Amino acid sequence: MHRLLLLLCLLLLSGWVVAGEGADGPTVVRIGVTLDQIVGIDQKAENFSAVYTLRVRYREPALAYEPTPGAPPFRMLTFAKTMERLQAQGVVWPGMFLANQQGRHDLSRQGIRLYPDGEVHYIERATAVFQAPDFDFRDFPFDSQSFYIRAESLLPDSLFVFELLPEHIGVGDQLGEEEWQVFDSAAVVDTVTGADGLGYSRFSLGFQANRHLLYYVVRIFVPMLIILVVSWSTFRLKDYMKRIDIGITVLLLLIAFNFTLGNDLPRLGYLTAVDAFIAGTFVITGAVILVNVQLRIWQHQKREREAERLDRLARIGYWPAYLVGMSTALLLL
Amino acid sequence: MHRLLLLLCLLLLSGWVVAGEGADGPTVVRIGVTLDQIVGIDQKAENFSAVYTLRVRYREPALAYEPTPGAPPFRMLTFAKTMERLQAQGVVWPGMFLANQQGRHDLSRQGIRLYPDGEVHYIERATAVFQAPDFDFRDFPFDSQSFYIRAESLLPDSLFVFELLPEHIGVGDQLGEEEWQVFDSAAVVDTVTGADGLGYSRFSLGFQANRHLLYYVVRIFVPMLIILVVSWSTFRLKDYMKRIDIGITVLLLLIAFNFTLGNDLPRLGYLTAVDAFIAGTFVITGAVILVNVQLRIWQHQKREREAERLDRLARIGYWPAYLVGMSTALLLL
Amino acid sequence: MHRLLLLLCLLLLSGWVVAGEGADGPTVVRIGVTLDQIVGIDQKAENFSAVYTLRVRYREPALAYEPTPGAPPFRMLTFAKTMERLQAQGVVWPGMFLANQQGRHDLSRQGIRLYPDGEVHYIERATAVFQAPDFDFRDFPFDSQSFYIRAESLLPDSLFVFELLPEHIGVGDQLGEEEWQVFDSAAVVDTVTGADGLGYSRFSLGFQANRHLLYYVVRIFVPMLIILVVSWSTFRLKDYMKRIDIGITVLLLLIAFNFTLGNDLPRLGYLTAVDAFIAGTFVITGAVILVNVQLRIWQHQKREREAERLDRLARIGYWPAYLVGMSTALLLL
Amino acid sequence: MHRLLLLLCLLLLSGWVVAGEGADGPTVVRIGVTLDQIVGIDQKAENFSAVYTLRVRYREPALAYEPTPGAPPFRMLTFAKTMERLQAQGVVWPGMFLANQQGRHDLSRQGIRLYPDGEVHYIERATAVFQAPDFDFRDFPFDSQSFYIRAESLLPDSLFVFELLPEHIGVGDQLGEEEWQVFDSAAVVDTVTGADGLGYSRFSLGFQANRHLLYYVVRIFVPMLIILVVSWSTFRLKDYMKRIDIGITVLLLLIAFNFTLGNDLPRLGYLTAVDAFIAGTFVITGAVILVNVQLRIWQHQKREREAERLDRLARIGYWPAYLVGMSTALLLL
Amino acid sequence: MHRLLLLLCLLLLSGWVVAGEGADGPTVVRIGVTLDQIVGIDQKAENFSAVYTLRVRYREPALAYEPTPGAPPFRMLTFAKTMERLQAQGVVWPGMFLANQQGRHDLSRQGIRLYPDGEVHYIERATAVFQAPDFDFRDFPFDSQSFYIRAESLLPDSLFVFELLPEHIGVGDQLGEEEWQVFDSAAVVDTVTGADGLGYSRFSLGFQANRHLLYYVVRIFVPMLIILVVSWSTFRLKDYMKRIDIGITVLLLLIAFNFTLGNDLPRLGYLTAVDAFIAGTFVITGAVILVNVQLRIWQHQKREREAERLDRLARIGYWPAYLVGMSTALLLL
């Protein structure tokens, strides 16, 4: 959780506009985003797809109107109609874009409520794909990752500044995501400096998630453990050729696991925890086969005593060797 | 079926607007949804894609008109035209959105009939993807699951309340879904409280489905059973090395089954029934190999009597062990 | 072919409007659909994607105009322009929707020709996905399947009735589909009763197709046959352990075939012909292994005569057993 | 190349409108299509996806205008604006559609230049999927295939006839397609007869491509050859059981190759060259195993002389048998 | 890096319009493109998907307006509104298209700011797929590749010439791409000659990237090395049949690697470095098996001395042979 806090603090230091300060100058635009559903997290493409609801509220005096008695306290407008009226009156509006969006976004709800004093309530519910470039797989599958939805102002903060709309910020309680658990979320407003040297308001809703580990335990670790136990049990037999055969079978199985896990991840420039784990197992399995070849040679050469000593060593050292191999691999990360 | 009923009851308790009660106050909006086709159920993404028909009916006096003699008893309007007229007249309309929709929705039919007294009949037929976050795979593949289509009002229930349109609610009889069987469905209208403290009418059409089991019987259970029978039959031979070989083959096959089944499901944080079944088989197969290694050692050491006793035990205990292993695994869920 | 005929007859019985009868009352709308290309048939999702051309013709006196001398005998209109004019004049139009469409439809051509007497010629060429819920895989891969494109009127048959436009109905001669052969097609107009008790005209273009079998022969049956021949040939050796090994290899191969075929089909609630075929092979192969285990035991126990008798039986009974196994499986469907 | 020529000749015979002949009657519409990029060729679906540029030029006197001095020699119009003006003036336009298009087409450029004399220059650059129904896989992977882009007139040739615009016809030099090599292309204009008996102008740009063979050599033929060499080398050993084992391994490998290749192609109703090749190898490998089973039996029966003779025959006949098997298979196509 | 420079130089030589020179004649259009995110690089289809921001600036006196005192120093316009006004005034605009775009492009931001002197600032942020036809896999996986985004003017350079907008050109620092590393980028403006003989301004933003090699090391090279070590270690045993078995296992593993790698790449007409590497290993492994078959034969024939000599040679020559095989294969590229 403190990685997210740290990131948010950095955001704050990079220039947080204290809400309300800009009272007389720029128009205050209040923004709220709720994360309603997670459609999917694609760790290979480093993005996630989500259904969000964005609410934007500000006052545009040019849109004020005389209320009709008996009518509802607001009017409904479509987005297109509102844009038309704003352009016709020559006033600017607090446009924004989702800075880490990828591809299209599909609206399932969009509308504007206009109040007599010119207060504009915009709401948009949509599904979109968001970039999640902060993925760090070094601890995979024990990793926790940060995700963001970011809205950036089209106009500089001399015209519009963002403020949080706390009652409409949050993460839904039925995200429909089974693999990941969201355990923390936070929202901030800060200011980024554009290439033109001006400041632009930015809203960020961040959340952090980690994985359910059961999948990896049930599909990788337990099968591997049982195979290693079986492989070790054959050390109680004196049949060295059999041991070599089983060792080669374990090697082939490790190659298959290796590819299966590799297909889950992007092609990284660094090793993950599970890669190190498999690499360690790999090297030890190779060494175990070499030991057995040596045993077989000594057996052939009738050098029973050397064989007996090495064999006992191998039988006793089997589990420590695997533990040391995996630990070393994990430490070398 | 009673899980669905329970859910619906909870919905009702959370505030069911008795239809008709709001006679003088809010406008009554009658809603009907039929589920026409199921395009697909994606249990990994926990959603389903369906073709539905939504019908909405209410009366807007501002749209009333003088009927032309001889003309049909209604007029046809496009959606765009209607929105234009409603905005021009400054009246609000009973907008709604599909609360559990994901991504875009593709209309294949949309239209409005307007009657002289201002009665508006809206119809929309579309294909959309709906979130199904209630998936619970604990009993997989013996599970039954609940699915919903939910429409939520954009405006509070002081303005519009929903009512069911019973003749246009239901599940079609040719859904085109082979894997799942829909065995129950129901619709309710209730009220949800928004972040602004107001109540909003909500329509829900729910249905429940379970799986055809034949796929799992034919592709998993029967092959596994035959392999176990074959594996057991080798116990009648005294060739312990052969038994070890066959045991390892069974282990590899179980790993393959394990991955095949794992790819069908999201990466859950809990075990499914079939996982437990395979895990039990896995552990017992491992134990069977260890027993045979022991037998081989005793054979080697000429301890025929111990070997004979354990061998008989193994032969007799084989099936009970598998039964106990699987039952224990299933009970430990 | 007679399944299609039967279906069409049922359609007729369910209320065929004899074209022309409604002369004085409802407007006659002539409809033609040609199936131009089959983009793909997705038997798992039970739908097909096709390029079709829809032609609709009727007369709307309100759109009649005074022809300009020297100009072409018709005017061209876009769809949007026509809808605008029809709404402006307050007349209804013979709207329809494709009742078994799924998802969006992509227009590659759309246009209207308007003749001086108000005759409207609408043409639309589009790609869409159509549900094919009548899939029945019991005879797979020897099955033939029915497919439909259905257009249903939006307005009751008191206003508009459909009639066939025979010169524009048919199936193209370059469908671009390799796996299936279309061998029959037909079109009808009938009337369906809506939930409101009114009749609605419906147009259906149906076609039937069956599969090329070569794929299954070359990829499944021939390899299986050769493997069985090889497996049988080892029965001429007295090496029972070898026979058991080969038997287990055949079992594993059958499991692989089983999954490969299973991935081609939806997860059905019944067995297909090829499933039965593989299941039969499966059971017999298991029995063959059990026989060899018995032979090996007798060999071990020096009960040569029993072994010899059973062995001869196995060798002779091998092919009949497979035949009986498969036939029984096929009959049990 | 001559298959393409033949096809084009057939097109010509089916009624080529000699450009210019229709001088006084129908309006001449000049058309050019360039194939700019090949996004992909999907041989399973029998279509290809391409970026093309379509240019259409004709003169519409109703759009002529008085040029402003100093302004560019043309005006720019959007497509929508042009359609609006044409409908407002009640004139017809030379609409056309892409006859073998599938699904949607994505415009990346669309515009119209209008010259003072009413000359209209339309340009459209888009990505679309085109049907390629002429795929013939009999020679696969040595096949060459024909592809088309076809534009057909919406209006009969009494109103508009097409003519080639040679400077804007062609195939780009950076198609971005690695698997196929385009080696020939040509364009023609001809006339097709519609269901209404009228002639409609049609433009076709065709091109032919064949495959790089290296993929098949490196992934299929070389591995198969090495496996066959290895398999043959074991014939120099007298260990018949080993030969049978290796033979079965080769069979399994062939089944794997067979499926891999089968997944590349649609499920055809005929055999391809590579299918025949594999089928030949398959049958011979099966025969080889049967021979070795016979050898083993004779060895067991101490009929050394027969065994020796057959063995020598097998060793010598191995390569000729494979050659004969494959050739026969290829000839039987 | 110098390949990119070379390409850019070629661009320059093909006619670089020196910015500013065209002062009196054509309108200067300043263009900037930033590459904000890489969604994915698809090397099989030879394209990449990216989020880019395009900025275009030029002055159109016809759009100048009288500023309102107190209002922001510019007006906001939608794209549609601007096109409407430009067409109404009959002026041309500096249209452009993305020359190497494929399929649709999804806008996430589009807008125009208009300044009182007629200065137009257009901004567009979108996701699109771009062709990358310069892929050269000869050095795969050690290759570095060039990618471009190209914008070409719709109108000749007598009307509009492009100029760089340096402060808005560049590659973002969080591209969200894990497999590739962007190590260089550059932008140029040049002129291309159209089919009409006129010059058209073109903007190009190019960048170069290479791969992280760890994936290939961990998934291919290390497993292969360990397998080769294990295979070599069995040469210390005198069991030639075992060596042959292990050799065949290595062959099958190489075939699997070969297919896995082949699926990553398009079906090229040339060998890549890793293909050569595997092909070398393949041939040597085949040779190793043949040697062992020979050894086994000599062992059988009691020609111990020859066997001993060849065996020593094989043991010593194993690693040099693999090195020579792979080097030769790499050199033969």
Short mmCIF file of C-alpha atoms in Angstrom, two decimals, chain E residues 7-322:
data_model
loop_
_atom_site.label_atom_id
_atom_site.label_comp_id
_atom_site.label_asym_id
_atom_site.label_seq_id
_atom_site.Cartn_x
_atom_site.Cartn_y
_atom_site.Cartn_z
CA LEU E 7 16.80 6.05 -43.97
CA LEU E 8 16.20 9.60 -42.85
CA CYS E 9 19.04 10.84 -45.05
CA LEU E 10 17.49 9.08 -48.01
CA LEU E 11 14.27 10.84 -47.17
CA LEU E 12 16.10 14.16 -47.10
CA LEU E 13 17.80 13.56 -50.43
CA SER E 14 14.46 12.69 -52.00
CA GLY E 15 13.60 16.37 -51.56
CA TRP E 16 13.51 18.17 -48.23
CA VAL E 17 11.61 21.40 -48.29
CA VAL E 18 13.70 23.86 -46.28
CA ALA E 19 11.21 25.29 -43.83
CA GLY E 20 10.56 28.98 -44.24
CA GLU E 21 11.74 29.14 -47.86
CA GLY E 22 8.20 28.97 -49.16
CA ALA E 23 7.45 32.22 -47.30
CA ASP E 24 5.51 34.04 -49.95
CA GLY E 25 3.97 31.10 -51.75
CA PRO E 26 2.35 28.13 -50.04
CA THR E 27 0.93 28.26 -46.54
CA VAL E 28 3.26 26.82 -43.91
CA VAL E 29 1.66 24.08 -41.80
CA ARG E 30 3.57 23.18 -38.65
CA ILE E 31 3.21 19.59 -37.50
CA GLY E 32 4.20 17.74 -34.36
CA VAL E 33 3.61 14.12 -33.42
CA THR E 34 4.38 12.56 -30.06
CA LEU E 35 4.32 8.81 -29.53
CA ASP E 36 2.59 8.52 -26.15
CA GLN E 37 2.04 4.80 -25.68
CA ILE E 38 2.90 1.64 -27.57
CA VAL E 39 -0.12 -0.65 -27.22
CA GLY E 40 1.63 -3.55 -28.88
CA ILE E 41 4.06 -4.58 -31.59
CA ASP E 42 2.79 -7.43 -33.76
CA GLN E 43 5.81 -8.73 -35.60
CA LYS E 44 3.84 -11.47 -37.36
CA ALA E 45 1.51 -8.94 -38.98
CA GLU E 46 4.40 -6.43 -39.25
CA ASN E 47 2.61 -3.56 -37.61
CA PHE E 48 2.40 -1.78 -34.29
CA SER E 49 -0.44 -0.17 -32.38
CA ALA E 50 0.21 3.15 -30.66
CA VAL E 51 -1.40 6.12 -28.96
CA TYR E 52 -0.12 9.28 -30.59
CA THR E 53 -0.86 13.00 -30.33
CA LEU E 54 -0.88 14.99 -33.55
CA ARG E 55 -0.70 18.78 -33.47
CA VAL E 56 -1.24 20.89 -36.59
CA ARG E 57 -0.94 24.70 -36.71
CA TYR E 58 -1.48 27.14 -39.53
CA ARG E 59 -3.15 30.47 -40.20
CA GLU E 60 -6.40 30.82 -42.11
CA PRO E 61 -7.26 34.53 -42.41
CA ALA E 62 -10.85 33.66 -43.32
CA LEU E 63 -11.36 32.40 -39.75
CA ALA E 64 -10.00 35.53 -38.00
CA TYR E 65 -12.42 37.17 -35.57
CA GLU E 66 -12.74 40.19 -33.31
CA PRO E 67 -11.77 39.17 -29.76
CA THR E 68 -14.24 39.82 -26.91
CA PRO E 69 -12.61 41.73 -24.04
CA GLY E 70 -12.25 39.63 -20.88
CA ALA E 71 -12.75 36.33 -22.73
CA PRO E 72 -9.97 33.71 -23.07
CA PRO E 73 -7.47 34.56 -25.84
CA PHE E 74 -8.94 31.86 -28.11
CA ARG E 75 -12.18 30.10 -29.00
CA MET E 76 -12.82 26.36 -28.89
CA LEU E 77 -14.39 24.65 -31.87
CA THR E 78 -15.31 21.08 -32.60
CA PHE E 79 -13.82 19.51 -35.72
CA ALA E 80 -17.25 19.17 -37.39
CA LYS E 81 -18.10 22.82 -36.77
CA THR E 82 -14.77 23.93 -38.24
CA MET E 83 -15.22 21.82 -41.39
CA GLU E 84 -18.66 23.29 -41.84
CA ARG E 85 -17.37 26.85 -41.61
CA LEU E 86 -14.45 26.20 -43.95
CA GLN E 87 -16.73 24.68 -46.60
CA ALA E 88 -19.25 27.49 -46.20
CA GLN E 89 -16.48 30.02 -46.89
CA GLY E 90 -15.14 28.01 -49.84
CA VAL E 91 -11.55 27.91 -48.58
CA VAL E 92 -9.27 24.89 -48.74
CA TRP E 93 -7.69 23.39 -45.63
CA PRO E 94 -4.42 21.50 -45.09
CA GLY E 95 -5.91 18.03 -44.96
CA MET E 96 -3.56 15.10 -44.37
CA PHE E 97 -3.73 11.38 -43.81
CA LEU E 98 -1.62 8.87 -41.94
CA ALA E 99 0.04 7.08 -44.84
CA ASN E 100 0.98 3.87 -43.03
CA GLN E 101 -2.15 3.51 -40.92
CA GLN E 102 -4.11 0.22 -41.00
CA GLY E 103 -7.74 -0.16 -39.98
CA ARG E 104 -9.62 2.39 -37.94
CA HIS E 105 -8.29 5.00 -35.56
CA ASP E 106 -9.97 5.69 -32.25
CA LEU E 107 -9.93 9.29 -31.12
CA SER E 108 -9.66 9.95 -27.42
CA ARG E 109 -9.26 13.70 -27.88
CA GLN E 110 -9.90 16.05 -30.78
CA GLY E 111 -10.33 19.77 -30.79
CA ILE E 112 -9.49 23.06 -32.37
CA ARG E 113 -8.48 26.36 -30.83
CA LEU E 114 -9.01 29.41 -32.97
CA TYR E 115 -7.09 32.62 -32.27
CA PRO E 116 -8.26 36.11 -33.27
CA ASP E 117 -5.67 36.40 -36.09
CA GLY E 118 -6.99 33.20 -37.71
CA GLU E 119 -4.29 30.94 -36.23
CA VAL E 120 -5.72 27.42 -36.07
CA HIS E 121 -4.40 24.93 -33.49
CA TYR E 122 -5.62 21.42 -34.18
CA ILE E 123 -4.95 18.58 -31.74
CA GLU E 124 -5.83 14.93 -32.08
CA ARG E 125 -4.97 12.07 -29.76
CA ALA E 126 -5.82 8.64 -31.03
CA THR E 127 -4.97 4.97 -31.03
CA ALA E 128 -4.16 3.44 -34.41
CA VAL E 129 -2.33 0.54 -35.99
CA PHE E 130 0.63 1.45 -38.20
CA GLN E 131 2.30 -0.70 -40.81
CA ALA E 132 5.96 -1.47 -40.08
CA PRO E 133 7.05 -3.03 -43.38
CA ASP E 134 10.79 -2.63 -42.72
CA PHE E 135 10.94 -5.64 -40.39
CA ASP E 136 14.07 -7.66 -41.07
CA PHE E 137 14.32 -10.81 -38.99
CA ARG E 138 17.69 -12.03 -40.26
CA ASP E 139 19.33 -11.28 -36.88
CA PHE E 140 16.34 -12.43 -34.80
CA PRO E 141 16.33 -12.31 -31.78
CA PHE E 142 19.32 -9.95 -31.84
CA ASP E 143 17.61 -7.69 -34.37
CA SER E 144 16.76 -4.01 -34.06
CA GLN E 145 13.83 -2.70 -36.06
CA SER E 146 12.60 0.65 -37.43
CA PHE E 147 9.07 1.96 -37.00
CA TYR E 148 7.37 5.00 -38.50
CA ILE E 149 4.33 7.21 -38.21
CA ARG E 150 3.83 9.12 -41.47
CA ALA E 151 1.44 11.97 -42.29
CA GLU E 152 1.07 12.99 -45.92
CA SER E 153 -0.56 16.14 -47.24
CA LEU E 154 -3.75 15.83 -49.28
CA LEU E 155 -2.93 18.97 -51.25
CA PRO E 156 0.23 19.68 -53.29
CA ASP E 157 3.12 21.73 -51.91
CA SER E 158 2.16 24.62 -54.09
CA LEU E 159 -0.65 25.13 -51.55
CA PHE E 160 0.64 23.77 -48.25
CA VAL E 161 4.12 22.82 -47.03
CA PHE E 162 4.85 21.08 -43.76
CA GLU E 163 7.31 22.24 -41.13
CA LEU E 164 8.37 20.58 -37.89
CA LEU E 165 6.93 21.78 -34.56
CA PRO E 166 9.94 20.66 -32.48
CA GLU E 167 8.48 21.20 -29.01
CA HIS E 168 5.69 18.73 -29.77
CA ILE E 169 7.76 15.95 -31.33
CA GLY E 170 9.08 13.03 -29.37
CA VAL E 171 8.68 9.64 -27.78
CA GLY E 172 7.04 9.39 -24.35
CA ASP E 173 8.90 8.04 -21.35
CA GLN E 174 6.26 5.52 -20.28
CA LEU E 175 5.45 3.65 -23.46
CA GLY E 176 4.22 0.59 -21.60
CA GLU E 177 6.15 -1.78 -23.85
CA GLU E 178 8.13 -4.48 -22.06
CA GLU E 179 9.50 -6.61 -24.86
CA TRP E 180 11.11 -3.87 -26.92
CA GLN E 181 13.41 -1.00 -25.95
CA VAL E 182 13.18 2.18 -27.99
CA PHE E 183 16.72 3.51 -28.25
CA ASP E 184 16.51 6.19 -30.94
CA SER E 185 14.01 8.46 -32.63
CA ALA E 186 13.97 11.29 -35.17
CA ALA E 187 11.52 13.31 -37.25
CA VAL E 188 11.80 14.82 -40.74
CA VAL E 189 9.66 16.60 -43.29
CA ASP E 190 10.18 15.75 -46.94
CA THR E 191 8.28 15.84 -50.22
CA VAL E 192 6.94 12.88 -52.17
CA THR E 193 5.89 13.00 -55.78
CA GLY E 194 2.35 11.85 -56.43
CA ALA E 195 1.06 9.98 -59.49
CA ASP E 196 -0.03 13.37 -60.83
CA GLY E 197 3.59 14.60 -60.85
CA LEU E 198 3.01 17.13 -58.08
CA GLY E 199 4.94 17.27 -54.81
CA TYR E 200 3.20 16.52 -51.54
CA SER E 201 4.65 17.37 -48.12
CA ARG E 202 5.20 14.45 -45.78
CA PHE E 203 5.99 14.28 -42.08
CA SER E 204 7.74 11.22 -40.61
CA LEU E 205 8.41 10.33 -37.00
CA GLY E 206 10.67 7.29 -36.86
CA PHE E 207 12.00 5.29 -33.95
CA GLN E 208 14.18 2.23 -33.51
CA ALA E 209 13.86 -0.52 -30.97
CA ASN E 210 15.56 -3.77 -30.05
CA ARG E 211 14.52 -6.72 -27.91
CA HIS E 212 15.20 -7.86 -24.41
CA LEU E 213 17.10 -11.11 -24.93
CA LEU E 214 16.39 -12.64 -21.53
CA TYR E 215 13.24 -14.37 -22.76
CA TYR E 216 15.15 -16.29 -25.40
CA VAL E 217 18.02 -17.06 -23.03
CA VAL E 218 15.73 -18.39 -20.29
CA ARG E 219 13.19 -20.23 -22.44
CA ILE E 220 15.35 -21.54 -25.31
CA PHE E 221 19.10 -21.34 -24.85
CA VAL E 222 19.49 -22.42 -21.21
CA PRO E 223 17.07 -25.40 -21.53
CA MET E 224 18.78 -26.44 -24.75
CA LEU E 225 22.22 -26.14 -23.16
CA ILE E 226 21.21 -28.23 -20.14
CA ILE E 227 19.68 -30.86 -22.41
CA LEU E 228 22.86 -30.96 -24.48
CA VAL E 229 25.01 -31.27 -21.35
CA VAL E 230 22.84 -34.13 -20.12
CA SER E 231 22.93 -35.74 -23.54
CA TRP E 232 26.70 -35.41 -23.61
CA SER E 233 27.09 -36.82 -20.12
CA THR E 234 25.52 -40.08 -21.30
CA PHE E 235 28.50 -40.41 -23.65
CA ARG E 236 30.52 -41.38 -20.62
CA LEU E 237 28.39 -44.52 -20.39
CA LYS E 238 28.97 -47.35 -22.79
CA ASP E 239 25.24 -47.87 -23.29
CA TYR E 240 24.84 -46.94 -26.95
CA MET E 241 21.12 -47.73 -27.09
CA LYS E 242 20.51 -45.28 -24.25
CA ARG E 243 22.41 -42.62 -26.17
CA ILE E 244 20.22 -43.25 -29.23
CA ASP E 245 17.07 -42.92 -27.10
CA ILE E 246 18.26 -39.66 -25.59
CA GLY E 247 19.28 -38.40 -29.03
CA ILE E 248 15.77 -39.03 -30.35
CA THR E 249 14.29 -37.21 -27.34
CA VAL E 250 16.53 -34.24 -28.12
CA LEU E 251 15.36 -34.33 -31.75
CA LEU E 252 11.71 -34.24 -30.70
CA LEU E 253 12.42 -31.39 -28.29
CA LEU E 254 14.13 -29.45 -31.09
CA ILE E 255 11.10 -29.96 -33.34
CA ALA E 256 8.92 -28.55 -30.54
CA PHE E 257 11.25 -25.54 -30.07
CA ASN E 258 11.29 -25.06 -33.82
CA PHE E 259 7.49 -24.82 -34.00
CA THR E 260 7.29 -22.60 -30.93
CA LEU E 261 9.73 -20.13 -32.46
CA GLY E 262 8.13 -20.43 -35.91
CA ASN E 263 4.78 -19.35 -34.47
CA ASP E 264 6.36 -16.11 -33.23
CA LEU E 265 7.38 -14.98 -36.68
CA PRO E 266 5.73 -14.51 -40.05
CA ARG E 267 6.47 -17.30 -42.52
CA LEU E 268 9.60 -15.77 -43.91
CA GLY E 269 11.45 -16.44 -47.11
CA TYR E 270 14.79 -16.53 -45.27
CA LEU E 271 16.36 -18.07 -42.16
CA THR E 272 16.73 -16.15 -38.92
CA ALA E 273 19.72 -16.45 -36.58
CA VAL E 274 17.77 -18.63 -34.18
CA ASP E 275 16.54 -20.84 -37.03
CA ALA E 276 20.13 -21.37 -38.09
CA PHE E 277 21.06 -22.12 -34.50
CA ILE E 278 18.34 -24.75 -34.20
CA ALA E 279 19.03 -26.16 -37.65
CA GLY E 280 22.70 -26.58 -36.71
CA THR E 281 21.77 -28.33 -33.47
CA PHE E 282 19.36 -30.49 -35.43
CA VAL E 283 21.88 -31.73 -37.95
CA ILE E 284 24.52 -32.40 -35.28
CA THR E 285 22.04 -34.28 -33.12
CA GLY E 286 21.13 -36.40 -36.13
CA ALA E 287 24.81 -37.08 -36.77
CA VAL E 288 25.34 -37.99 -33.10
CA ILE E 289 22.60 -40.60 -33.35
CA LEU E 290 24.12 -42.05 -36.52
CA VAL E 291 27.50 -42.31 -34.81
CA ASN E 292 25.93 -44.18 -31.92
CA VAL E 293 24.14 -46.55 -34.25
CA GLN E 294 27.54 -47.28 -35.83
CA LEU E 295 29.07 -47.80 -32.40
CA ARG E 296 26.30 -50.20 -31.48
CA ILE E 297 26.86 -52.16 -34.71
CA TRP E 298 30.60 -52.42 -34.06
CA GLN E 299 29.90 -53.41 -30.48
CA HIS E 300 27.60 -56.12 -31.83
CA GLN E 301 30.27 -57.21 -34.28
CA LYS E 302 32.85 -57.25 -31.47
CA ARG E 303 34.95 -54.70 -33.35
CA GLU E 304 35.84 -53.15 -30.00
CA ARG E 305 38.86 -51.18 -31.19
CA GLU E 306 37.12 -49.28 -33.92
CA ALA E 307 34.23 -48.61 -31.54
CA GLU E 308 36.58 -47.39 -28.81
CA ARG E 309 38.31 -45.02 -31.24
CA LEU E 310 35.09 -43.59 -32.66
CA ASP E 311 33.60 -43.32 -29.18
CA ARG E 312 36.54 -41.28 -27.89
CA LEU E 313 36.30 -39.12 -30.97
CA ALA E 314 32.58 -38.60 -30.40
CA ARG E 315 33.08 -37.73 -26.74
CA ILE E 316 35.82 -35.22 -27.52
CA GLY E 317 34.26 -33.91 -30.71
CA TYR E 318 30.74 -33.43 -29.26
CA TRP E 319 31.07 -29.80 -28.20
CA PRO E 320 33.31 -28.71 -31.10
CA ALA E 321 30.82 -30.33 -33.49
CA TYR E 322 27.91 -28.36 -32.02
#
